[in-house]
Amino acid sequence: MYTTASVLFKTFAEAGITHAFVNWGNDHPAFLEELERERVESGKTAVEIVTCPHEMVALSAAQGYAQVTGKPAAVIVHVDVGTQVRG
């Protein structure tokens, strides 16, 4: 069975994304359910999840990861416009 969450994580993996830096919120239960389903079925998840305490921490960690490894990283955050920087 495909869900939006399963397709998202499968697409991440197919794009070469191995890590997602995440600031979980109340709008992510489908993602959490999919990650648990993956763990139960295969013992691991398609993408390594790094839980971050704040949106900016997630963004900064993902950028640092990408700069050090040369590989893309995903960011999933709890809010939307709060992470935008005005300049």
XYZ file of C-alpha atoms in Angstrom:
87
model
C 0.000 0.000 0.000
C 1.318 3.414 -0.969
C 0.793 6.481 1.167
C 2.080 9.994 0.669
C 4.577 9.394 3.474
C 5.846 6.123 1.974
C 6.284 7.740 -1.430
C 8.120 10.708 0.117
C 10.689 8.556 1.939
C 11.082 6.206 -1.046
C 11.688 9.218 -3.292
C 14.274 10.580 -0.853
C 16.133 7.257 -0.955
C 15.953 7.014 -4.741
C 17.366 10.554 -4.998
C 20.375 9.523 -2.923
C 19.235 11.212 0.264
C 20.344 9.081 3.189
C 19.655 11.532 6.034
C 16.722 13.747 6.984
C 17.084 16.410 9.662
C 13.689 16.769 11.293
C 11.903 19.071 13.728
C 8.817 16.977 14.479
C 5.424 18.545 15.044
C 1.772 17.681 15.290
C 1.473 17.679 11.492
C 3.798 14.663 11.031
C 1.961 11.574 12.357
C 1.834 9.990 8.893
C 5.618 10.288 8.596
C 6.133 8.737 12.034
C 3.756 5.882 11.211
C 5.606 5.194 7.953
C 8.994 5.176 9.665
C 7.712 2.706 12.259
C 6.203 0.509 9.525
C 9.600 0.462 7.772
C 11.369 -0.455 11.039
C 8.943 -3.296 11.743
C 9.063 -4.703 8.207
C 12.776 -4.394 7.435
C 14.505 -3.479 10.698
C 15.586 -0.077 9.372
C 14.270 2.998 7.643
C 14.967 4.084 4.071
C 16.362 7.371 5.392
C 18.274 7.974 8.631
C 16.305 10.429 10.789
C 18.156 13.016 12.877
C 15.744 14.717 15.273
C 16.525 18.393 15.817
C 15.150 20.652 18.590
C 14.482 23.645 16.316
C 13.853 24.350 12.630
C 17.024 26.402 12.253
C 19.079 23.632 13.847
C 17.655 21.185 11.287
C 18.452 23.502 8.392
C 21.962 24.226 9.646
C 22.714 20.572 10.354
C 21.522 19.517 6.904
C 23.641 22.175 5.253
C 26.691 21.142 7.266
C 26.074 17.481 6.451
C 25.830 18.266 2.739
C 28.984 20.405 2.795
C 31.031 17.760 4.619
C 29.787 14.672 2.764
C 28.993 16.160 -0.638
C 25.621 14.343 -0.511
C 22.173 15.942 -0.360
C 20.180 15.967 2.871
C 16.482 16.503 3.503
C 14.888 18.801 6.050
C 11.403 18.304 7.463
C 10.239 21.057 9.779
C 7.174 21.674 11.878
C 6.501 25.205 10.670
C 6.589 26.898 7.306
C 7.171 30.637 7.042
C 8.900 30.806 10.413
C 12.069 29.447 8.819
C 12.292 32.064 6.101
C 15.020 34.643 6.384
C 14.371 38.188 5.290
C 17.189 40.097 3.747
